[in-house]
Structures are given as C-alpha cells and as structure tokens.
Tab-separated table of C-alpha atoms in Angstrom:
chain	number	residue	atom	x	y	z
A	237	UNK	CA	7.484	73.446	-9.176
A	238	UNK	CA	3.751	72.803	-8.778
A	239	UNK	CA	2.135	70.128	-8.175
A	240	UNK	CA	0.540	69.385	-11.564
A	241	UNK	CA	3.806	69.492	-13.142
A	242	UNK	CA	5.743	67.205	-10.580
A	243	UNK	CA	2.912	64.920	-11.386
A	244	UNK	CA	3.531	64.605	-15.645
A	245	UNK	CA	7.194	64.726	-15.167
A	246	UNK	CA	6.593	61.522	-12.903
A	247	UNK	CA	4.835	59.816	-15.729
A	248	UNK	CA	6.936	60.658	-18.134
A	249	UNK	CA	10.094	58.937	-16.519
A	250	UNK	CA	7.434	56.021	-15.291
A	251	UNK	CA	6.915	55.635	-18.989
A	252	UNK	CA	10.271	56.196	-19.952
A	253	UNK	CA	11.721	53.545	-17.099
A	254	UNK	CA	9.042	50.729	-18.839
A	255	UNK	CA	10.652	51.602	-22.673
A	256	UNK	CA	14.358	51.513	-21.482
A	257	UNK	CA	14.750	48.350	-19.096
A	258	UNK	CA	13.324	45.442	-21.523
A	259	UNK	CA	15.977	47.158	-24.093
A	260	UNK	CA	19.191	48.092	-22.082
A	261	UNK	CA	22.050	46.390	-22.400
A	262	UNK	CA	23.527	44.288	-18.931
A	263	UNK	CA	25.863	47.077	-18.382
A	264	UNK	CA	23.306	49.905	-18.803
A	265	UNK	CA	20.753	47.484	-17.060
A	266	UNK	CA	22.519	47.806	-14.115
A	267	UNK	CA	22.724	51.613	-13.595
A	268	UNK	CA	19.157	51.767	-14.878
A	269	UNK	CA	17.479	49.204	-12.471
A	270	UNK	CA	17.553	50.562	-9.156
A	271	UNK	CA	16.427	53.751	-10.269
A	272	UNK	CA	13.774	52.717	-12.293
A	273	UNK	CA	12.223	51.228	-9.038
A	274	UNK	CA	12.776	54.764	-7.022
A	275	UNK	CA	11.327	56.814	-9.260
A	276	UNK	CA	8.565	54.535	-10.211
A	277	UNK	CA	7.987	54.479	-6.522
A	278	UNK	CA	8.023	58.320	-5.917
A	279	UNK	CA	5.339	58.148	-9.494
A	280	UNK	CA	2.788	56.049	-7.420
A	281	UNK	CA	3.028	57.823	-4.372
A	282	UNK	CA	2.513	61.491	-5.856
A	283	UNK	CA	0.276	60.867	-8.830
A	284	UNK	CA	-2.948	60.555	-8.008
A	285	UNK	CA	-4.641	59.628	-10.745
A	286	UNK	CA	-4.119	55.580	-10.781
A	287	UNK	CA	-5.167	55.779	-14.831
A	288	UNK	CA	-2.456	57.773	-15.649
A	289	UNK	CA	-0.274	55.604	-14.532
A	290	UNK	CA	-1.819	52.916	-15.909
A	291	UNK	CA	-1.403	54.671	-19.361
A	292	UNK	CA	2.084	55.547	-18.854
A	293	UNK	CA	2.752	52.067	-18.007
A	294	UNK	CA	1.501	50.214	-20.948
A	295	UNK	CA	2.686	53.000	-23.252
A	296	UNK	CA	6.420	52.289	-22.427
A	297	UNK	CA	5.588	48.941	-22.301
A	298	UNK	CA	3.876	48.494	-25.614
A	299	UNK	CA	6.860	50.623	-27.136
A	300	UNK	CA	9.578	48.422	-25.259
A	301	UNK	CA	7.619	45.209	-26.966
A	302	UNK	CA	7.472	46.791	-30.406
A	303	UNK	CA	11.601	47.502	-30.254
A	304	UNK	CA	12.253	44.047	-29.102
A	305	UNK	CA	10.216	42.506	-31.848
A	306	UNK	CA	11.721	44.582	-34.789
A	307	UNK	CA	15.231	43.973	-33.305
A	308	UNK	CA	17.507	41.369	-34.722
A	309	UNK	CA	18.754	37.744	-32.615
A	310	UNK	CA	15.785	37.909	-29.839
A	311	UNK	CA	13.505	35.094	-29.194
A	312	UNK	CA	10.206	34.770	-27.292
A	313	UNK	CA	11.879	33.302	-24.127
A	314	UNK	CA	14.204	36.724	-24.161
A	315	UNK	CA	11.287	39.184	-24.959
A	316	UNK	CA	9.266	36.922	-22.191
A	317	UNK	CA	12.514	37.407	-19.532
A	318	UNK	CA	13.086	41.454	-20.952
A	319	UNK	CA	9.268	42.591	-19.967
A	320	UNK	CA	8.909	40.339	-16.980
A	321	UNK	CA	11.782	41.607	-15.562
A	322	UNK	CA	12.518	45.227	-16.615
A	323	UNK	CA	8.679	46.105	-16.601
A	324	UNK	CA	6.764	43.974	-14.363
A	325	UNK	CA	10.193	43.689	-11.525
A	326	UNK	CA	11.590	47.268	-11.251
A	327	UNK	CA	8.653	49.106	-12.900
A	328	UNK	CA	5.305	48.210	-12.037
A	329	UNK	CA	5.820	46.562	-8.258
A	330	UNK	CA	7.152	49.796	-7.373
A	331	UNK	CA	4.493	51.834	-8.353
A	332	UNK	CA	1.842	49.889	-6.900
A	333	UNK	CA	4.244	50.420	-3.830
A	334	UNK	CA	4.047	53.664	-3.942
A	335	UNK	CA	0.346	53.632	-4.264
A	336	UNK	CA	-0.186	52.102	-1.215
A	337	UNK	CA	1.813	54.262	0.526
A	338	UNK	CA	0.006	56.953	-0.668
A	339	UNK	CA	-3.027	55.208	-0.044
A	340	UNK	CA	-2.336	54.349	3.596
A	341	UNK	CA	-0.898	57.959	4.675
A	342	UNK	CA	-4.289	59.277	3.447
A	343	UNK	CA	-6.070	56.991	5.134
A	344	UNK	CA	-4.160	57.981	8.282
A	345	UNK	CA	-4.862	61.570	7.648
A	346	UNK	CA	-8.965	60.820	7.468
A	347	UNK	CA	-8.349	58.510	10.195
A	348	UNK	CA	-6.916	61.219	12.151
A	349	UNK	CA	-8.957	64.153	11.477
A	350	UNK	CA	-12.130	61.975	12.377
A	351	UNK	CA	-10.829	61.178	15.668
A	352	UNK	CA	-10.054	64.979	16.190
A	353	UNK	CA	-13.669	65.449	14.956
A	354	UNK	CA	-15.000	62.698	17.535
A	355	UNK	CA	-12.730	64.109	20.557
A	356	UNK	CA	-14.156	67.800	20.122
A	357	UNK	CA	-18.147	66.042	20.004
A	358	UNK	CA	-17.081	63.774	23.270
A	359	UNK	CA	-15.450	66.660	25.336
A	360	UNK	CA	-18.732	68.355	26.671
A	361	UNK	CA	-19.955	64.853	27.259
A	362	UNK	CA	-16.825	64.303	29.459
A	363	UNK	CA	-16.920	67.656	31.100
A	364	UNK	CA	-20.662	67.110	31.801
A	365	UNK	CA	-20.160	63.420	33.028
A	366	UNK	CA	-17.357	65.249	35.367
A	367	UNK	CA	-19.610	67.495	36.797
A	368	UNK	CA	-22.584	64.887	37.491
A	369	UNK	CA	-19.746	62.713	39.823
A	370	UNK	CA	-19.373	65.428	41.728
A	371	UNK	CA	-22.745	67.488	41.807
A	372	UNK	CA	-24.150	64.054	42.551
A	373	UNK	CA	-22.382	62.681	45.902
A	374	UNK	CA	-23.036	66.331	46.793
A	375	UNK	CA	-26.325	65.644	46.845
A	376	UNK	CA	-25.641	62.432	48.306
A	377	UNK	CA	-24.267	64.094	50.896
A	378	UNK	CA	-26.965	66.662	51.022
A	379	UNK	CA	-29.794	64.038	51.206
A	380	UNK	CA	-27.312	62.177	54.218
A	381	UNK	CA	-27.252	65.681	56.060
A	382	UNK	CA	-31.239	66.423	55.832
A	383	UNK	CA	-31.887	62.427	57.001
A	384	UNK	CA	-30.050	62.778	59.722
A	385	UNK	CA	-32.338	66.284	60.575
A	386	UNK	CA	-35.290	64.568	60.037
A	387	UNK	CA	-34.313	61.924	62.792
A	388	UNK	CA	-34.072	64.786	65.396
A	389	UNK	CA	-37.304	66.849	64.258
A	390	UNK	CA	-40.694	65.891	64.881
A	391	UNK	CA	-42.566	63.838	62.364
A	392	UNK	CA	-45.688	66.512	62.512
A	393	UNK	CA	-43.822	69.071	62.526
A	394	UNK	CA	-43.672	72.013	59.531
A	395	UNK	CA	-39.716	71.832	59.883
A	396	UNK	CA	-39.845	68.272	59.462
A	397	UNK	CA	-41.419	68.281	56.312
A	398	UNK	CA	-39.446	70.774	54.884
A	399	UNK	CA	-36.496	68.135	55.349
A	400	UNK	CA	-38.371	65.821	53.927
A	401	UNK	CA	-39.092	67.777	50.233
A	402	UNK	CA	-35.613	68.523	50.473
A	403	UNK	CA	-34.363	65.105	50.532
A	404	UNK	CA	-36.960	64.169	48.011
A	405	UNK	CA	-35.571	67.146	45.422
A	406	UNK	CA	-32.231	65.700	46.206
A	407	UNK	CA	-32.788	62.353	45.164
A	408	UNK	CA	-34.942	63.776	41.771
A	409	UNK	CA	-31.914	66.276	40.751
A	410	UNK	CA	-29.474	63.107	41.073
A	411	UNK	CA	-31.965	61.292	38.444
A	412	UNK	CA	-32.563	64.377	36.305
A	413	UNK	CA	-28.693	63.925	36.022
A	414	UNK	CA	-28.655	61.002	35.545
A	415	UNK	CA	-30.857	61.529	32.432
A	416	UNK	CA	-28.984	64.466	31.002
A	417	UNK	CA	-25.712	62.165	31.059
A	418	UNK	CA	-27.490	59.598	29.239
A	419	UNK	CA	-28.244	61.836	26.362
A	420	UNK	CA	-25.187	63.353	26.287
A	421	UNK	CA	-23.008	59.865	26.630
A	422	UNK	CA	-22.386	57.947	23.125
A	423	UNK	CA	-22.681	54.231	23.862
A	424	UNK	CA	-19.580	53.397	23.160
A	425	UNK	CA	-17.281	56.330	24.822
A	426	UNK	CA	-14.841	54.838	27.616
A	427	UNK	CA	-15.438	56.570	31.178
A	428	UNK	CA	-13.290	59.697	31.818
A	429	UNK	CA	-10.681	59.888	34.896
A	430	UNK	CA	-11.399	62.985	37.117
A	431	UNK	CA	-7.876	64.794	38.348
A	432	UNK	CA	-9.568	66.473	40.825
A	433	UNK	CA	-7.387	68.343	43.058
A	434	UNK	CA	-9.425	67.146	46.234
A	435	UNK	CA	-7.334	64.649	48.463
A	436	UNK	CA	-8.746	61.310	49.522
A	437	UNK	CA	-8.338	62.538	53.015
A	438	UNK	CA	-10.145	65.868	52.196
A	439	UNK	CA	-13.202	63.423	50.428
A	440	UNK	CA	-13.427	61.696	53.786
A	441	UNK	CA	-13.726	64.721	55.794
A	442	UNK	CA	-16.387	66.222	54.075
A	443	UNK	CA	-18.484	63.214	54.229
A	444	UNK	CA	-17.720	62.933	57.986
A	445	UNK	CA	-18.514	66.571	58.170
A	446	UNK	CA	-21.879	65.372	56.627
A	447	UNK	CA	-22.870	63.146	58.816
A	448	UNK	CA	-21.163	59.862	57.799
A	449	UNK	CA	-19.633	57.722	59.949
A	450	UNK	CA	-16.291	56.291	58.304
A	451	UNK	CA	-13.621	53.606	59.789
A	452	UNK	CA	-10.822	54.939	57.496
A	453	UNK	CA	-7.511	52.925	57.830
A	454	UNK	CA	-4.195	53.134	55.652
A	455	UNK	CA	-1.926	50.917	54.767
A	456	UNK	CA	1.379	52.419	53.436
A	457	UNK	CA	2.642	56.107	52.469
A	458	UNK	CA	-0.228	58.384	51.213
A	459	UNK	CA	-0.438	58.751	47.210
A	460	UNK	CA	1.124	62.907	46.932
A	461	UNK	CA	3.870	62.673	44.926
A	462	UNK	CA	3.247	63.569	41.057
A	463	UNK	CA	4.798	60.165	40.061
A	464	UNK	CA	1.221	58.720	41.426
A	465	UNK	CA	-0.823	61.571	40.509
A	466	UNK	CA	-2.946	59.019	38.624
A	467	UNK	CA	-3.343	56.465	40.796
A	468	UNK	CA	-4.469	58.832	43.651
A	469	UNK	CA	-6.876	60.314	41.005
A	470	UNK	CA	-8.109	56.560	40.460
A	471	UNK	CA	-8.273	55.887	44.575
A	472	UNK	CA	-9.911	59.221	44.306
A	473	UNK	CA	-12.519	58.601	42.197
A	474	UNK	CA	-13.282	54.980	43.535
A	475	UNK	CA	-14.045	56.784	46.578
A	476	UNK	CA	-16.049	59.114	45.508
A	477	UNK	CA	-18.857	57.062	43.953
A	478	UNK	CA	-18.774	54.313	46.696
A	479	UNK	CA	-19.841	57.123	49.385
A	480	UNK	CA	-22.419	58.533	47.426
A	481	UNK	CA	-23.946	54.900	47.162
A	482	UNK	CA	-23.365	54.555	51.015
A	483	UNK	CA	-25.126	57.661	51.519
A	484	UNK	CA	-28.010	56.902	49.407
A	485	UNK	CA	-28.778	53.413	49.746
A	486	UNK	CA	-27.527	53.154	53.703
A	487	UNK	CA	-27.318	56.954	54.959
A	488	UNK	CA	-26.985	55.902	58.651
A	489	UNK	CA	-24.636	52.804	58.460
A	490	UNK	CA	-20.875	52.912	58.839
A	491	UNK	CA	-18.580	52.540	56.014
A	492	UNK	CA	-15.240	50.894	56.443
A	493	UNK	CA	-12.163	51.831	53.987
A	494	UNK	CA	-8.998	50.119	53.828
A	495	UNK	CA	-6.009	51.557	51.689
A	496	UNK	CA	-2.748	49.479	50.979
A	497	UNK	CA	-0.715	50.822	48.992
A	498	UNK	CA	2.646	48.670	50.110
A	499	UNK	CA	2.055	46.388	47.720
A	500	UNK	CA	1.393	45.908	44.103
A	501	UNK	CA	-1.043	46.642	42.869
A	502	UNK	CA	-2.691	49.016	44.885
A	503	UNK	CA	-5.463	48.174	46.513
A	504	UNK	CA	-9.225	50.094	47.778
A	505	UNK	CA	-11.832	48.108	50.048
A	506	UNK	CA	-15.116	50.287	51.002
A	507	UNK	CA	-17.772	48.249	52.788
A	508	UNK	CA	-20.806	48.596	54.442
A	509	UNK	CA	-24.019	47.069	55.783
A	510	UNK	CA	-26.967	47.691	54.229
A	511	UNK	CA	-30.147	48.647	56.267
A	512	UNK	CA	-33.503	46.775	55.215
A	513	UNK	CA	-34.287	45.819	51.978
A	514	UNK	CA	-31.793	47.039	49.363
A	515	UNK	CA	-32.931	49.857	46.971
A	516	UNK	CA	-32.499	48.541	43.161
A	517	UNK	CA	-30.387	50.421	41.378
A	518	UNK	CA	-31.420	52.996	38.976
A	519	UNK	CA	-31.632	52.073	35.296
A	520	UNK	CA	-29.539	55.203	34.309
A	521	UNK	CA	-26.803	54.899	37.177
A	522	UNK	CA	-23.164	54.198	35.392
A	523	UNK	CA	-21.196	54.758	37.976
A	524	UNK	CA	-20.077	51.343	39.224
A	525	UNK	CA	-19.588	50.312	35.295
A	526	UNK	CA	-18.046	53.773	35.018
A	527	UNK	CA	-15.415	53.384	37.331
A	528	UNK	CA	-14.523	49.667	35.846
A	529	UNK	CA	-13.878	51.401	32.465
A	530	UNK	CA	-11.773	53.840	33.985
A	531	UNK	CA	-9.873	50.986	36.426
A	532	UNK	CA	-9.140	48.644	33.265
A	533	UNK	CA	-7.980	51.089	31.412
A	534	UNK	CA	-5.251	51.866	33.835
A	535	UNK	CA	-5.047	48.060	34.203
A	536	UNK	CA	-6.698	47.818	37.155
A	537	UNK	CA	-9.768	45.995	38.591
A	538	UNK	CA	-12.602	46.396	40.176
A	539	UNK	CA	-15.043	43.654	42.300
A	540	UNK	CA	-18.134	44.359	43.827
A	541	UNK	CA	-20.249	41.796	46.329
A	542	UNK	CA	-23.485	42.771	47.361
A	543	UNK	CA	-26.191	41.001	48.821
A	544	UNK	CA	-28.953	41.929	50.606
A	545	UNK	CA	-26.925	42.721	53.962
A	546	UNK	CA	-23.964	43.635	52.968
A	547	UNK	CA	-22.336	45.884	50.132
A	548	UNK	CA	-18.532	45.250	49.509
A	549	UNK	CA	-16.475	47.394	46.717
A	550	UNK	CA	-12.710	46.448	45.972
A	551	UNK	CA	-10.768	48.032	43.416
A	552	UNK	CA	-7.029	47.352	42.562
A	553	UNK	CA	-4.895	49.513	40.380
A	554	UNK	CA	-1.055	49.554	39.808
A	555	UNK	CA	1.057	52.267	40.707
A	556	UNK	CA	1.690	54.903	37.829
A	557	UNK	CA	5.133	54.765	37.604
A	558	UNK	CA	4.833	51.083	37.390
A	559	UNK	CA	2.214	51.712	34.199
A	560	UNK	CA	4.543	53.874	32.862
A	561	UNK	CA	7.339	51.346	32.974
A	562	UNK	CA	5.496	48.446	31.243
A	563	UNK	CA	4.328	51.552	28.709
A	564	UNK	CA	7.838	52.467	27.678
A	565	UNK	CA	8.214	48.644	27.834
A	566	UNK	CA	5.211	48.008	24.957
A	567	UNK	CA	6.605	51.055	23.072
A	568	UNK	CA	10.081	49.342	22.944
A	569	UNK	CA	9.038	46.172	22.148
A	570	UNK	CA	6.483	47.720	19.615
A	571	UNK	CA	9.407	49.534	17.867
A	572	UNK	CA	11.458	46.413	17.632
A	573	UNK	CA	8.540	44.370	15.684
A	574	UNK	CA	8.306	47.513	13.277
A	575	UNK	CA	12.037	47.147	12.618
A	576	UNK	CA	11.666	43.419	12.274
A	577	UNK	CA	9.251	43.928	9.691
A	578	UNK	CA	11.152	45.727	7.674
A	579	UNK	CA	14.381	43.997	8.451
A	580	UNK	CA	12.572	40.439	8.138
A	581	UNK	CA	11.579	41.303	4.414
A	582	UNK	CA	14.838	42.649	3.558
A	583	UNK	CA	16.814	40.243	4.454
A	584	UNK	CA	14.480	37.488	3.380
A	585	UNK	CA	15.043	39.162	-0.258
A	586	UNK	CA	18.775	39.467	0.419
A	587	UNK	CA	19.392	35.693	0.863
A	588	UNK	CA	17.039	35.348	-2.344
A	589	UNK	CA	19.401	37.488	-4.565
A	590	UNK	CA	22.478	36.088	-2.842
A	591	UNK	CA	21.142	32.540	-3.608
A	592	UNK	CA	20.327	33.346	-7.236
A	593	UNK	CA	23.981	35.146	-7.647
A	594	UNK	CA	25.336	31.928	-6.555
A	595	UNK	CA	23.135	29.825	-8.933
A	596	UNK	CA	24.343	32.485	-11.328
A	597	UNK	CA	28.216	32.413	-10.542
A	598	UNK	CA	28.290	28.126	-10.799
A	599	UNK	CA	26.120	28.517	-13.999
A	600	UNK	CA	28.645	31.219	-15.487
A	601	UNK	CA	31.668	28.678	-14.448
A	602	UNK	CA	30.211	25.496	-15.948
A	603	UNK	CA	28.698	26.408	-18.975
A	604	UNK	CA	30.434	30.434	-20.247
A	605	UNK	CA	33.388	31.643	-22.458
A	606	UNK	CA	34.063	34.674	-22.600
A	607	UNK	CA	34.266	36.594	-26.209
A	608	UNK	CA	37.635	37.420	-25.770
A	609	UNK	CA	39.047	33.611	-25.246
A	610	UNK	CA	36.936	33.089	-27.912
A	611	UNK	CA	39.116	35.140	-29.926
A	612	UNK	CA	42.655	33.187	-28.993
A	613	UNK	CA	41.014	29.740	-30.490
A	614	UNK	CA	42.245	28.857	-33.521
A	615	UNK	CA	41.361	25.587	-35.810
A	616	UNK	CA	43.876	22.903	-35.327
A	617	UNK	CA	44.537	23.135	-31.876
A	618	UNK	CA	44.992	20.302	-29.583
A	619	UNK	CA	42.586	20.377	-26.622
A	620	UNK	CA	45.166	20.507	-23.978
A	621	UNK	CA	46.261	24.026	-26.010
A	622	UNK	CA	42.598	25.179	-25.932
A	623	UNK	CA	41.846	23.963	-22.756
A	624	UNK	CA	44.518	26.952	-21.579
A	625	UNK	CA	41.412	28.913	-22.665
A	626	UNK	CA	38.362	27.193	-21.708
A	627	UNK	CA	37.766	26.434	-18.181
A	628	UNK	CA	33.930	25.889	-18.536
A	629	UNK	CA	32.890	22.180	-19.025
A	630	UNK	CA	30.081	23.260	-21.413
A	631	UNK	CA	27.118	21.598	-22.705
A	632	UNK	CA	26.198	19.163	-25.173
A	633	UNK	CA	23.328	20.640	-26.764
A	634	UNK	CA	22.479	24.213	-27.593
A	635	UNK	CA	20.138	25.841	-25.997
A	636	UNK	CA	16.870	25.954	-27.823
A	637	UNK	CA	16.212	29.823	-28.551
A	638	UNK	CA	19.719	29.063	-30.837
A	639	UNK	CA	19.399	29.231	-34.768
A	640	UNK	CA	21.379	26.026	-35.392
A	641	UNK	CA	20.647	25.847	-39.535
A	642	UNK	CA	24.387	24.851	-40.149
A	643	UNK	CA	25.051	21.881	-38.363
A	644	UNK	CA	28.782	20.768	-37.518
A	645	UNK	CA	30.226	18.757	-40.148
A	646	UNK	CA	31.516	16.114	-38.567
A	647	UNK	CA	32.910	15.357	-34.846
A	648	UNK	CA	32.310	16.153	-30.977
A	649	UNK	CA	31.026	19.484	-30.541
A	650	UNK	CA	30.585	21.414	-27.184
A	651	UNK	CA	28.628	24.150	-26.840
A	652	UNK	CA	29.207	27.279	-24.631
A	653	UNK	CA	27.291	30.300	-23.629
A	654	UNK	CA	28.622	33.571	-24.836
A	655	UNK	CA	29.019	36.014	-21.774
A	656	UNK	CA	31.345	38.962	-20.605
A	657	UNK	CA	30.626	38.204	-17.003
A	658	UNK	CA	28.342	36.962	-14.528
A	659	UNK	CA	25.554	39.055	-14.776
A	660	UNK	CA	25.295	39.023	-18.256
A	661	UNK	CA	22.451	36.878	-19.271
A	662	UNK	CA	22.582	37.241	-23.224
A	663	UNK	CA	21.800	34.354	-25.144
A	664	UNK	CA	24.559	33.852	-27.359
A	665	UNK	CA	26.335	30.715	-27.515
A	666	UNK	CA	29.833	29.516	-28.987
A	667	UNK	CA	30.152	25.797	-30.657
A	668	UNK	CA	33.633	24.078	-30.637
A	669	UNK	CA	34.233	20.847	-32.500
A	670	UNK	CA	36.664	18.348	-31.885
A	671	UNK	CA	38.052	15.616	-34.551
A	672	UNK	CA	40.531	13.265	-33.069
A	673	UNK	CA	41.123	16.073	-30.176
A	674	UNK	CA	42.066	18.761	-32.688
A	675	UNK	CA	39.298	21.495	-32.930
A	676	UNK	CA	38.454	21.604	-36.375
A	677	UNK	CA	35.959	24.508	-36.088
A	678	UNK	CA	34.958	27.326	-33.336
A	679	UNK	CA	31.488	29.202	-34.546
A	680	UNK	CA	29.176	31.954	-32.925
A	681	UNK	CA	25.941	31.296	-32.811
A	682	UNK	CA	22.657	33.636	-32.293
A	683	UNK	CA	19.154	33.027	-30.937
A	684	UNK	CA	16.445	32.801	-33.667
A	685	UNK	CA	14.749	35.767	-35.047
C-alpha cells in the first residue's frame, strides 16, 4: 500500500468516524467510540497535510449536523451533547494527538540529524585540540630541557645562543597553537577527554627525564583497572597541563604531586613555587578552563590558587564506577517519571470516568424505568401493585427538551426517564398519574422537534 493511499483511506474513516458517532445509537456508540479515537489518532499522525484533515473533519461533521436536524424527537441540548461528544471527544482530540506525535518525532529526527551534522564539524576541532595538549607540554618540556643547557653553556658563546632561538621557537610554536585551536574551537563546544594510553607514572618520567624535578607521592592503589579507565584518563590529563605550566612559567622549581585515591572522590594536588615575577597568562591559553569543562562534566572539580609565589592546582573527580552507578541511578529514576507521566494521566482520567459512571448509575436508579416495566403498567393499578415495577423515585417535572402539549388531566403525576440501561442517555421520558393512589394514566413522552 503506498503511502498516498494509506493517507486518503485515513481521511476517509476520519470523516466517516465524525458522521457516525453524533448519530449512533448507545449500543452502536459503544463499539464505535474507542475506535473512532484510534483511528483518528493513526489519521493525524500519518497525514500530513493538517488541511485535509481539517476538511475531512468538518465534512463528517457538517453531514452528522444535517442528519440530526432532519431527524425526528431531537432537541438542541441532544444535537449540542451528540457533536460535543462524538466529534469534538473521540474525533477531533485524537487527531490533534496524533499530530503532535507526528510533530514531535519529526522534530526529533531534525533534532537528531543536526547534532550528527554538528558532531562530524566538531571532530577535527577535537582531534586538533588533542594534539595541541600534547604537542604543547612537549614543547614545554623541550623549552625546560634547552633552559637547563643554557645554564651550563656560556652566555657568549655560539652554542649558547643556539639554545636560546630554540627556546624562543618553542615558546612561538606553543602560541601559533594556541591560535590555530582558537579558530578551529566553536565557543560553545565542551572540552574533550584525552584516553591517552600514557600512564601517569610514564607522564612523570618523561618530565623527570626532561629535566624536572618532581616530589611525586601516592595515596592508595594506582588507577589500571578498566573500571577507572576514565578517571585515570582525567588524573591523566590534569597532569598533563599542570607540568607544562610548571615548565613554562617556573622551569627550574620543584613540583610536588599528591594522589589519593582511598577516598571519594578522588583527589590531584600539583604545586609549585613560582620564581620572580609571574608570567601573565596568554590570552589564547584554555587549558586550565579546559580541564574544568572536562572535570565537571565527569562531576568533578577543579581549584586553582595562585599568587605571586606560589601556584597550587587541585582537582577532584569521582571514581568511574561510582559515576556509572549514580548514571544507571538517573536512568532509573528517569524511566520511572516517564511511566508516571503516563500512568499519572491515565489514571487521573480513570477516576474521572469511574466518578461520572457512578453519577451515572445513582442518576439511572433515582430517576429511570425501563421500557419493558413500562409495558406491565396498566391503568387502575394501586401503587403498591405498580410499585412491584418501579423502583426509581422519579421526578416531578419533565425535563425541559420534553414536548409536554397534552397535559395530565387531573392528579399527581411523576415523571421518569426512559432508558434500557445505564449508559443509555436518550431523552425520553415516561409520565405516570396517580388519582386517589390508582394510576389513572401511564404516557411516553418525546423531546421536541
């Protein structure tokens, strides 16, 4: 079946649905209901065209009003209660149901293939960012190495130069990174993590290897397993950028690190003096503001104090199993308020149709005969003999849609509404007279034309 075709036979049953519930019977009402609302669900969440619906809508509708009106015995309050309910209930709310639905899952979709769109534009960006973290405390490292061979060389010497234009081209490829991360960076893009494969103990060799000097002291089991493969990434990372700006802003102090990870959360403290007067930091450096995107995300922390002595970094992240753990936690508890607003709804609307049966059940006890005791009432019989029939108390009036040309002729008269059951909300009513407790007469009466 194509689509085009799935789509008219839609309308037609949408249209169909808004002509045959204002005119069914209780019985056929019933039956005719509940699917009414499915398919005029299934109408607004294929068709796309909201005017056809439209159409098909007021077409049934308009032909639903136009069969009430030429039909005999219905008033304005029934043809009011047979379009409100049949059309407007189990009819049009449905469809607009279904074209929200259909609405939101396409939003989704754009939603969705934008962000796809926006992931493939940020992933050289990432990969590029990546790379400057670690070409850059390279050349920290690099620029550490060459200081510490200009200390031993002579200041007039050829070879001392050359150390010093190689420091210098250091520090100006660290900026030209620096500017090629800028442009490739949107403003608003989160800081990547870097799984690099290199160990924290590996990281501290090679700057020691450089020419570093590093207090390193851990507190608790080392960070291997693959249940902390992110938090070691995070320690990792933290690490890295903190020794590049040791070795660029205070090459020949001593850094001090301090792991713990006993406790929660996990915690990183790099420090180290600072010699002279502190070098401001470069208007294109992100890697301080980096790595607090990256720690927050993981809900982590990260504090820096620095003054001009001293430069303190300490970052705190929880363990990854532990993330994982309040994840699954969020998920489950994200489930259960999607449940609970579908379950909160439901049963909202099933206490409102219980309430309304009940309404409906005392109303049908205190005020209906049925057609059929009707029948077994005969004029001249006492009211203990018809109350063997008539349960109902009844009312004293009619209701006002009923044609009451022919009044009674004389004495008490109780009126009665005319139904088969307790759904059925015709508007029928039967009068019974009383003289001197013996019913004199027992008429049917009908709503006006």
């Amino acid at each position: 079946m194509t689509t085009q075709l799935k789509q008219i036979l839609l309308l037609i049953f949408l249209a169909l649905s808004a002509y045959l519930l204002p005119i069914s019977t209780s019985v056929a009402w019933l039956v005719l209901a509940p699917v009414a609302a499915v398919g005029s669900f299934f109408a607004g969440r294929y068709v796309a065209s909201a005017l056809h619906g439209i159409v098909a809508l007021a077409v049934g509708a308009l032909a639903s009003g136009v069969s009430l009106l030429l039909s005999a015995h219905v008033s304005a309050l029934t043809f009011a209660l047979n379009i409100g309910t049949g059309v407007v209930l189990f009819v049009l709310l449905p469809w607009w149901a279904g074209r929200a639905r259909a609405n939101t899952l396409a939003f989704r979709a754009q939603e969705r293939h934008h962000l796809e769109l926006q992931a493939k534009l940020r992933e050289r960006a990432r990969i590029a960012e990546a790379m400057h973290d670690q070409l850059g405390h390279d050349m920290a490292l690099l620029a550490l190495s060459t200081g510490g061979l200009q200390v031993s060389l002579d200041k007039d010497s050829e070879a001392y130069q050359q150390a010093v234009r190689i420091r210098a081209q250091a520090d100006e490829a660290v900026e030209h990174l620096h500017e090629i991360i800028e442009v490739l960076r949107e403003p608003d893009e989160q800081a990547s993590l870097v799984l690099s494969g290199q160990s924290v103990d590996r990281l501290i060799n090679q700057a020691r290897n450089r020419g570093m000097q590093i207090n390193y002291q851990l507190s608790g089991p080392a960070l291997i397993d693959a249940a902390d493969a992110e938090t070691g990434a995070v320690m990792r990372q933290v690490l890295q950028e903190t020794l590049t700006n040791a070795a660029k802003y205070a090459p020949q102090q001593p850094v001090r690190i301090n792991i713990d990870t006993l406790h929660q959360p996990v915690r990183v403290r790099i420090s180290n003096p600072l010699e002279g007067q502190p070098v401001p930091q470069r208007p294109r450096a992100s890697g301080l503001s980096g790595l607090r995107e990256v720690l927050e995300r993981y809900g982590g922390s990260l504090s820096v104090n620095h003054s001009e002595a001293y430069f303190d970094v300490i970052a705190e992240v929880q363990h990854s199993r532990n993330r994982r753990e309040s994840a699954s936690a969020t998920t489950t508890r994200k489930q259960t308020s999607r449940w609970l607003l579908v379950l909160v709804p439901a049963c909202a609307v099933a206490v409102m149709v219980a309430c309304l049966y009940v309404l409906q059940l005392a109303t049908f006890r205190a005020t209906a005969l049925s057609p059929a005791d009707f029948q077994q009432l005969m004029p001249g019989m006492t009211r203990t003999e018809v109350a063997q029939h008539v349960q109902a108390q009844g009312l004293d009036q009619p209701l006002p849609v009923i044609d009451e040309s022919q009044q009674p002729a004389s004495g008490q008269c109780r009126y009665y509404a005319a139904r088969t059951g307790v759904l059925d909300f015709g508007s029928e009513m039967f009068r019974l007279c009383f003289t001197d407790d013996v019913l004199r007469s027992a008429e049917h009466l009908y709503p006006a034309p």
